[in-house]
Coordinates of C-alpha atoms in Angstrom, one line a residue:
Chain A
M188 CA 144.4 120.4 99.8
L189 CA 143.9 120.1 103.5
D190 CA 140.4 118.9 102.9
E191 CA 141.6 116.1 100.8
F192 CA 144.1 115.0 103.4
M193 CA 141.4 115.1 106.0
L194 CA 139.1 113.1 103.8
L195 CA 141.8 110.5 103.3
G196 CA 142.5 110.4 107.0
M197 CA 138.9 109.8 107.9
M198 CA 138.5 107.1 105.3
P199 CA 139.6 104.1 107.4
A200 CA 137.2 105.2 110.2
A201 CA 134.4 105.5 107.7
V202 CA 135.1 102.0 106.4
V203 CA 135.2 100.4 109.8
N204 CA 132.0 102.2 110.9
G205 CA 130.4 101.0 107.7
L206 CA 131.4 97.4 108.4
M207 CA 129.9 97.7 111.9
F208 CA 126.6 98.8 110.6
G209 CA 126.8 96.5 107.6
A210 CA 126.6 93.5 110.0
I211 CA 123.2 94.7 111.3
Y212 CA 122.1 95.4 107.8
A213 CA 123.1 91.9 106.9
L214 CA 120.9 90.5 109.7
V215 CA 117.9 92.5 108.4
A216 CA 118.6 91.4 104.9
L217 CA 119.1 87.8 106.0
G218 CA 115.5 87.6 107.1
L219 CA 114.3 89.0 103.8
T220 CA 116.5 86.8 101.7
L221 CA 115.5 83.7 103.6
I222 CA 111.8 84.5 103.1
Y223 CA 112.4 85.1 99.4
G224 CA 114.5 82.0 98.9
V225 CA 111.8 79.7 100.3
L226 CA 108.5 81.5 99.7
H227 CA 109.5 83.4 96.6
I228 CA 107.8 86.5 98.0
I229 CA 109.1 89.9 98.6
N230 CA 108.2 90.9 102.1
F231 CA 107.3 94.6 101.9
A232 CA 106.4 94.6 105.6
H233 CA 110.0 94.0 106.5
G234 CA 110.8 97.5 107.6
A235 CA 107.6 97.9 109.6
L236 CA 108.3 94.7 111.4
L237 CA 111.8 95.7 112.2
M238 CA 110.5 99.0 113.6
L239 CA 108.1 97.0 115.8
A240 CA 111.0 94.9 117.1
M241 CA 112.9 98.1 117.9
Y242 CA 109.9 99.4 119.9
A243 CA 109.7 96.1 121.7
A244 CA 113.3 96.4 122.8
F245 CA 112.7 100.1 123.6
Y246 CA 109.7 99.5 125.9
L247 CA 111.4 96.5 127.6
F248 CA 114.2 98.8 128.5
R249 CA 112.0 101.7 129.5
H250 CA 109.6 99.8 131.7
F251 CA 111.6 96.9 132.9
G252 CA 115.1 98.2 132.6
I253 CA 116.1 95.3 130.4
D254 CA 119.3 95.8 128.5
P255 CA 118.5 95.7 124.7
Y256 CA 121.2 93.0 124.2
F257 CA 119.5 90.8 126.8
A258 CA 116.1 91.6 125.4
I259 CA 117.0 89.5 122.4
V260 CA 116.0 86.5 124.5
F261 CA 112.4 87.8 124.7
V262 CA 112.1 89.6 121.4
V263 CA 113.4 86.9 119.1
P264 CA 110.9 84.2 120.2
A265 CA 108.1 86.7 120.2
S266 CA 109.0 87.8 116.7
F267 CA 109.1 84.2 115.5
V268 CA 105.6 83.6 116.9
L269 CA 104.3 86.8 115.3
G270 CA 105.8 86.0 111.9
Y271 CA 104.6 82.4 112.0
A272 CA 101.0 83.5 112.8
L273 CA 101.1 86.4 110.3
Y274 CA 102.0 84.1 107.5
R275 CA 99.9 81.1 108.5
W276 CA 96.7 82.9 109.2
G277 CA 97.2 86.1 107.2
I278 CA 99.5 86.6 104.2
G279 CA 99.4 83.0 103.0
K280 CA 95.6 82.9 103.1
L281 CA 94.9 86.3 101.6
A282 CA 97.4 86.4 98.8
H283 CA 96.1 83.3 96.9
G284 CA 99.7 82.6 96.0
K285 CA 100.1 85.4 93.4
D286 CA 103.3 87.3 93.4
E287 CA 101.8 90.8 93.1
N288 CA 99.1 90.0 95.6
I289 CA 101.7 89.1 98.3
L290 CA 103.5 92.3 97.5
L291 CA 100.3 94.2 98.1
V292 CA 99.2 92.3 101.2
T293 CA 102.6 92.9 102.8
L294 CA 102.4 96.6 101.7
G295 CA 99.0 96.8 103.4
L296 CA 100.5 95.2 106.5
A297 CA 103.3 97.7 106.5
I298 CA 100.8 100.6 106.3
V299 CA 98.8 99.1 109.2
I300 CA 101.8 98.5 111.4
E301 CA 103.3 101.9 110.7
N302 CA 100.2 103.8 111.5
A303 CA 99.3 101.7 114.4
A304 CA 102.7 102.6 115.7
I305 CA 101.9 106.3 115.2
F306 CA 98.7 105.8 117.1
F307 CA 100.1 103.9 120.0
F308 CA 103.6 105.1 120.3
T309 CA 103.2 108.6 118.8
A310 CA 105.4 109.9 116.0
D311 CA 108.2 111.2 118.4
Q312 CA 111.7 109.9 117.9
Q313 CA 112.9 107.8 120.8
T314 CA 116.4 106.9 121.9
I315 CA 117.8 105.1 124.9
T316 CA 121.0 105.7 126.8
L317 CA 122.8 102.8 128.4
S318 CA 125.4 103.1 131.1
Y319 CA 128.0 102.1 128.4
S320 CA 126.5 104.1 125.5
Y321 CA 129.5 106.4 125.4
D322 CA 132.2 103.9 126.0
T323 CA 134.5 103.4 123.1
V324 CA 136.9 100.7 121.8
D325 CA 140.2 102.0 120.5
L326 CA 141.4 100.2 117.4
G327 CA 144.5 102.4 117.1
F328 CA 143.4 104.4 114.1
V329 CA 139.8 104.8 115.1
F330 CA 137.6 104.9 118.2
L331 CA 134.4 102.8 117.9
S332 CA 131.4 103.1 120.2
L333 CA 131.1 100.1 122.3
P334 CA 127.4 99.3 121.4
K335 CA 128.3 99.3 117.8
V336 CA 131.1 96.7 118.4
I337 CA 128.8 94.5 120.5
S338 CA 126.1 94.7 117.8
F339 CA 128.7 93.8 115.2
F340 CA 129.8 90.6 116.9
A341 CA 126.3 89.7 118.0
S342 CA 125.1 90.0 114.4
L343 CA 127.8 87.8 113.1
F344 CA 127.1 85.3 115.8
I345 CA 123.4 85.2 114.9
C346 CA 124.2 84.9 111.2
L347 CA 126.3 81.8 112.2
L348 CA 123.4 80.4 114.2
L349 CA 121.1 80.9 111.3
W350 CA 123.5 79.2 109.0
L351 CA 123.7 76.2 111.4
L352 CA 120.0 76.1 111.7
I353 CA 119.5 76.0 107.9
S354 CA 122.3 73.5 107.2
K355 CA 122.4 71.2 110.2
T356 CA 119.0 70.8 111.7
D357 CA 115.9 68.8 110.5
L358 CA 113.9 72.0 110.2
G359 CA 116.6 73.5 108.1
R360 CA 116.7 70.4 105.8
A361 CA 112.9 70.7 105.4
I362 CA 113.2 74.4 104.6
R363 CA 115.8 73.7 102.0
A364 CA 113.7 70.9 100.5
V365 CA 110.7 73.2 100.3
A366 CA 112.8 75.9 98.7
K367 CA 114.1 73.6 96.0
E368 CA 111.0 71.6 95.2
R369 CA 107.6 72.2 96.8
Q370 CA 105.7 69.4 95.3
G371 CA 108.4 66.9 96.0
A372 CA 108.7 68.0 99.6
R373 CA 104.9 67.6 100.0
L374 CA 105.1 64.1 98.6
V375 CA 107.7 63.0 101.1
G376 CA 105.5 64.1 103.9
I377 CA 106.7 67.6 104.7
D378 CA 104.0 69.9 105.9
V379 CA 104.7 72.7 103.4
E380 CA 102.3 75.2 104.9
H381 CA 104.0 74.8 108.2
I382 CA 107.5 75.2 106.7
F383 CA 106.4 78.3 104.9
A384 CA 105.1 79.9 108.1
A385 CA 108.2 78.7 110.0
T386 CA 110.4 80.3 107.4
Y387 CA 108.5 83.5 107.6
G388 CA 108.8 83.3 111.4
I389 CA 112.5 82.8 111.3
G390 CA 112.8 85.7 108.9
I391 CA 110.9 87.9 111.3
A392 CA 113.0 86.5 114.2
C393 CA 116.1 87.8 112.5
L394 CA 114.4 91.2 112.5
G395 CA 113.7 90.8 116.2
A396 CA 117.4 90.3 116.8
A397 CA 118.3 93.2 114.5
G398 CA 115.9 95.5 116.2
C399 CA 117.5 94.8 119.6
L400 CA 121.0 95.3 118.2
L401 CA 120.1 98.5 116.4
L402 CA 118.4 100.2 119.3
P403 CA 121.5 101.2 121.4
S404 CA 122.9 103.2 118.5
F405 CA 119.9 104.2 116.5
Y406 CA 116.7 106.2 117.1
V407 CA 113.3 104.6 116.7
D408 CA 110.1 106.2 115.4
P409 CA 107.2 104.8 113.4
F410 CA 109.1 105.5 110.1
T411 CA 112.5 104.0 111.1
G412 CA 111.7 100.9 109.2
N413 CA 111.4 102.8 105.9
I414 CA 115.1 103.6 106.1
F415 CA 115.9 99.9 106.1
V416 CA 113.4 98.7 103.5
L417 CA 115.3 99.9 100.4
V418 CA 118.6 99.1 102.1
A419 CA 117.5 95.6 102.8
F420 CA 116.2 95.0 99.3
T421 CA 119.4 96.4 97.9
I422 CA 121.5 94.0 99.9
V423 CA 119.3 91.0 99.0
V424 CA 119.3 91.8 95.3
L425 CA 123.1 92.6 95.5
G426 CA 123.9 89.4 97.3
G427 CA 121.5 87.3 95.3
M428 CA 117.9 86.6 96.2
G429 CA 117.9 83.6 98.7
S430 CA 121.6 83.5 99.3
I431 CA 122.8 83.7 103.0
V432 CA 126.4 84.4 102.2
G433 CA 125.2 87.0 99.7
A434 CA 123.2 88.8 102.4
L435 CA 126.3 88.9 104.6
V436 CA 128.6 90.2 101.9
G437 CA 126.0 92.5 100.5
G438 CA 125.4 93.9 104.0
F439 CA 129.0 94.8 104.4
I440 CA 129.2 96.4 100.9
I441 CA 126.2 98.5 101.5
G442 CA 127.3 99.5 105.0
V443 CA 130.6 100.7 103.7
T444 CA 129.1 102.3 100.6
E445 CA 126.8 104.3 102.8
S446 CA 129.3 105.4 105.3
V447 CA 132.0 106.3 102.7
G448 CA 129.4 107.9 100.4
G449 CA 128.3 110.1 103.3
L450 CA 131.9 111.1 103.9
I451 CA 132.7 112.0 100.3
L452 CA 129.3 113.3 99.1
G453 CA 127.9 114.7 102.3
E454 CA 125.0 113.7 104.4
S455 CA 122.2 114.3 101.8
L456 CA 123.7 113.1 98.5
G457 CA 125.6 110.3 100.2
Q458 CA 122.5 108.1 100.4
I459 CA 122.3 108.0 96.6
G460 CA 124.8 105.2 96.5
I461 CA 122.3 102.7 97.7
S462 CA 119.6 103.4 95.2
L463 CA 122.1 103.6 92.5
I464 CA 123.6 100.2 93.3
F465 CA 120.1 98.8 93.5
I466 CA 119.2 100.1 90.0
L467 CA 122.5 99.0 88.5
I468 CA 122.4 95.5 90.0
L469 CA 118.8 94.9 89.0
V470 CA 119.7 95.9 85.4
L471 CA 123.1 94.4 85.0
R472 CA 123.0 91.3 87.2
P473 CA 119.6 90.6 88.6
T474 CA 120.8 87.3 90.0
G475 CA 123.2 89.2 92.3
L476 CA 126.7 88.3 93.3
F477 CA 125.9 84.9 94.8
G478 CA 122.5 84.2 93.3
A479 CA 121.7 81.0 91.4
K480 CA 121.4 81.5 87.7
S481 CA 117.8 81.4 86.7
Chain B
M272 CA 73.2 94.0 75.8
K273 CA 72.9 97.0 73.6
S274 CA 70.3 98.7 75.9
L275 CA 72.7 98.1 78.8
K276 CA 75.5 99.9 76.8
S277 CA 73.3 102.9 76.0
R278 CA 72.1 103.0 79.6
N279 CA 75.7 103.2 80.7
G280 CA 76.4 106.0 78.3
L281 CA 73.4 107.9 79.7
L282 CA 74.6 107.2 83.2
C283 CA 78.1 108.7 82.3
L284 CA 76.5 111.8 80.8
A285 CA 74.2 112.3 83.9
G286 CA 77.3 111.9 86.1
L287 CA 79.2 114.5 84.1
V288 CA 76.3 117.0 84.3
L289 CA 76.0 116.4 88.0
A290 CA 79.8 116.9 88.4
L291 CA 79.6 120.1 86.5
L292 CA 76.7 121.4 88.6
I293 CA 78.1 120.5 91.9
P294 CA 79.8 123.8 92.7
Q295 CA 76.4 125.4 92.0
I296 CA 74.5 123.0 94.2
I297 CA 76.9 122.7 97.1
D298 CA 77.7 126.1 98.5
N299 CA 80.4 124.8 100.9
N300 CA 84.1 125.3 100.1
F301 CA 85.1 122.5 102.3
Y302 CA 83.2 119.9 100.3
I303 CA 84.3 121.4 97.0
D304 CA 87.9 121.1 98.3
V305 CA 87.4 117.4 99.3
L306 CA 85.9 116.6 95.9
T307 CA 88.8 118.4 94.2
L308 CA 91.1 116.1 96.1
V309 CA 89.0 113.1 95.1
L310 CA 89.3 114.0 91.4
F311 CA 93.0 114.7 91.8
S312 CA 93.6 111.3 93.4
A313 CA 91.4 109.7 90.7
F314 CA 93.5 111.3 88.0
L315 CA 96.8 110.1 89.6
G316 CA 95.3 106.7 90.1
Q317 CA 94.4 106.5 86.4
S318 CA 98.0 107.3 85.6
W319 CA 99.0 104.3 87.7
N320 CA 96.1 102.2 86.4
I321 CA 97.2 102.5 82.8
L322 CA 100.6 100.9 83.6
G323 CA 99.5 98.8 86.6
G324 CA 95.9 97.9 85.8
Y325 CA 95.9 97.6 82.0
A326 CA 99.5 96.6 81.3
G327 CA 100.0 94.7 84.5
Q328 CA 103.2 96.5 85.4
F329 CA 102.9 97.3 89.1
S330 CA 105.0 100.2 90.1
F331 CA 105.8 101.3 93.7
G332 CA 107.3 104.5 92.5
G333 CA 104.5 106.0 90.5
V334 CA 105.1 109.3 92.3
V335 CA 108.3 109.8 90.2
F336 CA 106.3 111.2 87.3
F337 CA 104.2 113.4 89.5
G338 CA 107.3 114.9 91.2
T339 CA 109.1 115.4 87.9
G340 CA 106.2 117.3 86.4
A341 CA 105.8 119.3 89.5
Y342 CA 109.4 120.4 89.5
A343 CA 109.4 120.9 85.7
S344 CA 106.6 123.5 85.7
S345 CA 107.7 125.2 88.9
I346 CA 111.3 125.6 87.6
L347 CA 110.1 126.7 84.2
F348 CA 108.1 129.4 85.9
R349 CA 110.7 130.4 88.5
S350 CA 113.8 130.4 86.3
F351 CA 112.4 131.1 82.9
G352 CA 109.2 133.0 83.6
I353 CA 107.0 130.5 81.6
D354 CA 103.5 130.6 82.9
P355 CA 102.1 127.4 84.3
W356 CA 99.3 127.1 81.7
I357 CA 102.2 126.6 79.2
G358 CA 104.4 125.0 81.8
I359 CA 102.0 122.2 82.3
F360 CA 102.9 121.0 78.8
G361 CA 106.5 121.1 79.9
A362 CA 105.5 119.0 82.9
I363 CA 103.7 116.6 80.7
A364 CA 106.7 116.3 78.4
A365 CA 109.1 115.9 81.4
G366 CA 106.8 113.2 82.9
A367 CA 106.7 111.3 79.6
A368 CA 110.5 111.6 79.2
M369 CA 110.9 110.3 82.7
G370 CA 108.6 107.4 81.8
A371 CA 110.6 106.7 78.7
F372 CA 113.8 106.8 80.7
I373 CA 112.6 104.4 83.5
G374 CA 110.7 102.3 81.0
F375 CA 113.7 101.9 78.8
I376 CA 116.0 100.8 81.6
S377 CA 113.4 98.5 83.2
F378 CA 111.8 96.9 80.2
R379 CA 114.9 96.7 78.1
Y380 CA 116.4 94.5 80.8
G381 CA 113.2 92.5 81.2
L382 CA 112.3 93.5 84.7
K383 CA 108.8 92.5 85.6
G384 CA 106.6 91.7 88.6
S385 CA 108.2 92.5 91.9
Y386 CA 111.5 93.5 90.3
F387 CA 109.7 96.2 88.4
A388 CA 107.9 97.4 91.5
L389 CA 111.2 97.6 93.3
I390 CA 113.2 99.4 90.6
T391 CA 110.5 102.1 90.4
L392 CA 110.7 102.5 94.1
A393 CA 114.5 102.9 93.8
F394 CA 114.1 105.5 91.0
A395 CA 111.8 107.5 93.2
E396 CA 114.3 107.4 96.0
F397 CA 117.1 108.2 93.6
F398 CA 115.4 111.4 92.4
R399 CA 114.3 112.3 95.9
I400 CA 117.9 112.4 97.0
I401 CA 118.9 114.3 93.8
A402 CA 116.2 116.9 94.3
N403 CA 117.2 117.2 97.9
S404 CA 120.9 117.8 97.0
V405 CA 121.0 120.1 94.0
E406 CA 120.5 123.8 93.8
F407 CA 117.9 124.3 91.1
T408 CA 115.2 122.4 92.8
G409 CA 115.5 124.5 95.9
G410 CA 117.1 121.5 97.8
G411 CA 115.6 120.5 101.1
V412 CA 114.0 123.9 101.6
G413 CA 111.8 123.4 98.6
I414 CA 110.1 125.8 96.3
F415 CA 107.4 128.3 97.3
I416 CA 105.1 129.2 94.5
D417 CA 103.6 132.7 94.4
Y418 CA 99.9 133.0 94.6
N419 CA 98.5 135.1 91.7
P420 CA 95.1 133.8 90.9
S421 CA 94.6 133.8 87.1
L422 CA 94.0 131.3 84.4
T423 CA 97.5 131.6 83.0
Q424 CA 98.8 130.6 86.5
L425 CA 96.3 127.8 86.8
Q426 CA 95.5 129.4 90.1
F427 CA 92.0 130.4 91.2
D428 CA 90.5 132.6 93.9
N429 CA 87.7 130.2 94.7
P430 CA 87.8 126.4 95.2
A431 CA 85.4 125.9 92.3
G432 CA 88.2 126.9 89.9
Y433 CA 90.5 124.1 91.1
Y434 CA 87.5 121.8 91.1
Y435 CA 86.8 122.4 87.4
L436 CA 90.4 122.1 86.5
A437 CA 90.6 118.7 88.3
L438 CA 87.3 117.7 86.7
L439 CA 88.7 118.5 83.3
M440 CA 91.8 116.4 83.9
T441 CA 89.8 113.5 85.3
V442 CA 87.5 113.5 82.3
I443 CA 90.5 113.4 80.0
S444 CA 92.0 110.5 82.0
L445 CA 88.7 108.7 81.8
L446 CA 88.6 109.2 78.0
I447 CA 92.1 107.8 77.8
A448 CA 91.1 104.7 79.7
W449 CA 87.9 104.5 77.6
W450 CA 90.0 104.7 74.4
L451 CA 92.4 102.0 75.8
E452 CA 89.4 99.6 76.4
R453 CA 88.4 99.8 72.7
S454 CA 91.7 100.2 70.9
R455 CA 94.1 97.6 69.6
F456 CA 96.8 99.1 71.7
G457 CA 94.7 98.7 74.9
A458 CA 94.0 95.1 73.9
S459 CA 97.8 94.5 73.5
L460 CA 98.4 95.8 77.0
V461 CA 95.8 93.5 78.5
A462 CA 97.3 90.6 76.5
I463 CA 100.8 91.5 78.0
R464 CA 99.3 91.6 81.4
E465 CA 97.7 88.2 81.1
N466 CA 100.6 86.5 79.5
E467 CA 103.5 88.3 78.0
E468 CA 105.1 85.4 76.2
A469 CA 101.8 84.4 74.6
A470 CA 101.1 88.0 73.5
E471 CA 104.6 88.2 71.9
A472 CA 103.9 84.9 70.1
L473 CA 100.8 86.5 68.7
G474 CA 102.8 89.4 67.3
V475 CA 102.4 92.0 70.0
N476 CA 105.6 94.0 70.4
A477 CA 105.6 93.9 74.3
F478 CA 108.5 96.2 74.7
R479 CA 107.1 99.0 72.6
C480 CA 103.6 98.7 74.1
K481 CA 104.9 98.9 77.6
M482 CA 107.0 101.9 76.6
Y483 CA 104.0 103.7 75.3
A484 CA 102.0 102.8 78.4
I485 CA 104.7 104.1 80.8
C486 CA 105.1 107.3 78.7
I487 CA 101.3 107.9 78.9
A488 CA 101.4 107.2 82.6
G489 CA 104.3 109.6 82.9
A490 CA 102.6 112.3 80.9
M491 CA 99.6 112.1 83.2
G492 CA 101.7 112.1 86.3
G493 CA 103.5 115.2 85.1
A494 CA 100.2 117.1 84.5
A495 CA 99.1 116.1 88.0
G496 CA 102.4 117.6 89.4
T497 CA 101.6 121.0 87.9
F498 CA 98.1 120.9 89.3
Y499 CA 99.4 120.1 92.7
T500 CA 102.0 122.9 92.9
Q501 CA 99.6 125.5 91.6
K502 CA 97.0 124.5 94.2
F503 CA 99.2 123.9 97.2
L504 CA 101.9 126.5 96.4
Y505 CA 104.7 124.5 97.8
L506 CA 106.9 121.6 96.7
D507 CA 109.8 119.8 98.4
P508 CA 111.5 116.5 97.8
P509 CA 109.4 114.3 100.2
I510 CA 106.2 115.7 98.5
A511 CA 107.6 115.3 95.0
Y512 CA 109.1 111.8 95.4
G513 CA 107.8 110.4 98.7
I514 CA 106.4 106.9 98.8
G515 CA 103.1 108.1 100.3
T516 CA 101.8 109.3 96.9
S517 CA 102.9 106.2 95.2
V518 CA 101.0 104.1 97.6
E519 CA 97.9 106.3 97.2
M520 CA 98.0 105.9 93.5
L521 CA 97.9 102.1 93.6
L522 CA 95.6 102.1 96.6
V523 CA 92.7 104.0 94.9
T524 CA 93.1 101.9 91.8
I525 CA 93.1 98.5 93.5
V526 CA 90.3 99.4 95.8
G527 CA 88.2 100.7 93.0
G528 CA 89.1 98.1 90.4
L529 CA 92.3 97.3 88.6
G530 CA 92.2 97.8 84.8
T531 CA 88.8 99.4 84.8
I532 CA 87.8 102.9 83.5
F533 CA 86.1 104.0 86.7
G534 CA 88.1 102.0 89.2
P535 CA 90.4 104.9 90.3
L536 CA 87.5 107.3 90.5
V537 CA 85.4 105.0 92.6
G538 CA 88.4 104.1 94.8
A539 CA 89.4 107.7 95.3
F540 CA 85.9 108.6 96.2
V541 CA 85.5 105.8 98.8
L542 CA 88.9 106.2 100.3
H543 CA 88.7 110.0 100.6
S544 CA 85.2 109.7 102.1
I545 CA 86.5 107.2 104.7
N546 CA 89.4 109.6 105.4
E547 CA 87.2 112.6 106.0
V548 CA 84.8 110.7 108.2
A549 CA 87.7 109.2 110.2
R550 CA 89.2 112.6 110.6
H551 CA 85.9 114.1 111.6
Y552 CA 84.9 111.6 114.3
L553 CA 88.2 110.3 115.5
E554 CA 90.8 112.9 116.3
A555 CA 93.7 110.4 116.2
P556 CA 96.7 110.5 113.9
G557 CA 97.3 107.4 111.8
L558 CA 93.9 105.9 112.3
S559 CA 92.6 106.5 108.8
M560 CA 95.7 105.0 107.3
I561 CA 95.3 101.9 109.4
V562 CA 91.8 101.6 107.8
Y563 CA 93.4 102.2 104.3
G564 CA 95.9 99.4 105.0
L565 CA 93.2 97.0 106.1
I566 CA 91.0 97.9 103.1
L567 CA 94.0 97.1 100.8
I568 CA 94.5 93.7 102.4
G569 CA 90.8 93.0 102.4
I570 CA 90.4 93.9 98.7
V571 CA 93.4 91.8 97.6
G572 CA 92.2 88.9 99.7
F573 CA 88.5 89.0 99.0
L574 CA 87.7 91.3 96.1
P575 CA 90.4 91.0 93.5
N576 CA 88.4 93.0 91.0
G577 CA 87.8 95.9 93.5
L578 CA 84.6 97.6 94.2
I579 CA 83.8 97.9 90.5
G580 CA 84.0 94.1 90.3
L581 CA 81.3 93.9 93.0
F582 CA 79.1 96.2 91.0
R583 CA 79.7 94.4 87.7
R584 CA 78.8 91.1 89.2
R585 CA 75.5 92.4 90.1
Q586 CA 75.0 94.1 86.7
K587 CA 75.7 90.8 85.0
K588 CA 73.2 89.1 87.1
M589 CA 70.6 91.7 86.2
A590 CA 71.4 91.3 82.6
G591 CA 71.0 87.6 82.9
G592 CA 74.7 86.9 82.1
D593 CA 75.7 83.4 82.7
D594 CA 79.5 83.8 83.2
A595 CA 79.2 85.5 86.6

């Protein structure tokens, strides 16, 4: 009886915490969904590249004392350049445009990055402590850690920026054109290869931001990315492949599912919600909540 | 052409005789152990190859059959006292049932390509969490298997015993692939891989063929699970359902040659050799896996037919083939 009351009492806190994390999940998924929407490829190296961004933020903090939230200024452009180069001179060339090949090339990339991380950074878990790591925000019914709140709003802000980029700028217009109709875009003079690489770069730049925002409240080790791979895929499929709104809503749903699932079912079994949602959505509604009908 | 065929048959026979004699020739337990692992990988790879290579259904969760078989025979022994030499058939049945379950859900709803790869990954993750959370799998602590060397336990007091068991399994897997290459069923699978709609138009029941393929792959994965637990005497959820084994299965097959009889064996041999050499000369964690990843990218990029494809091209040239 008491247990049930306690569970009920902890529920609002779990939901709010889930929403906080969900925003970062959404940012991770946003990169994935953008890449899928334009390139029609599933980027299996997503988790590994996120892990790389987290290490970048970690070492910027460790060696130069740069606050992870400020590190975004460096990590995001660097991620964009890395993503652009990876696609332009790597994935795009090697995969010969075949769906399964891209999956395999990005899988190979993930293996290389992950093990290079073990080699260079060791397999030890790393965390950072900021001067405000233990500060909290009181919402009346729940105390939230300050880093989580900052990350939440920063994620939303970056999602907004991305939406503006896609819907208001020339680059965004070109990206949408390529996503809709490759040949047509080529005919009106858009450099399609450049747009592909730029889209991949923007997708990885989202990861750069997400890595910086995650670091204050999450550990990093060479395998951290794996935790987010299935989560990000689930969000993307749930929200609808290629849908930005879908990624945002999906991120919140998954964040809350995970946190509430953990509360009700316990730490171990609680993670099952994500893979279950993933299987169900693939089977019952593969276009997702906001995806275009195919 | 006919002489080439009989020459290949002779080559296979010579290979088998050599494989049988190896424990007599090499008096070094370390090498026997490595070769056992090569055969084990080749067997697992063949399980993936039937579904991924011949039928064209790439799975990222091939480990799910392995893990299910491993748990099946271990639990049969621990809870019901059924010896592993019978239990392995339970494992095969469990693996095939898992194949039928995942296959029905995935193929019934028409998932293919990347979606199929992802749903198999999700299933592996799903069962990893289940195995981690319920009592009868031993949870996160895992299952320790008693060591009682005897044939009924499928346990041996010398590495050669495991080697011969792995060799037997590998030969069976090669025969299955060989049968696929010359049966109507195998031809249907290849037709589905190349163009599913066209195959269906020609009267191939794609759903049924894919179901058979995933059940065969599942049965083989299940048998591999029993072999693993009886050799390594320990099983926990990350071993049973971790992505590492799934990746290894597809890696050896793609490196060796997708949809070929000897692809997984060649791939397993090459990759394990690289691994051992890397481990011997470079005492650095992660390095051999970096090489694996680069090889995977390189093969996909430059050798889509794997190492076997390289060999075949040469053979065709020697035979004066004109479609090289």
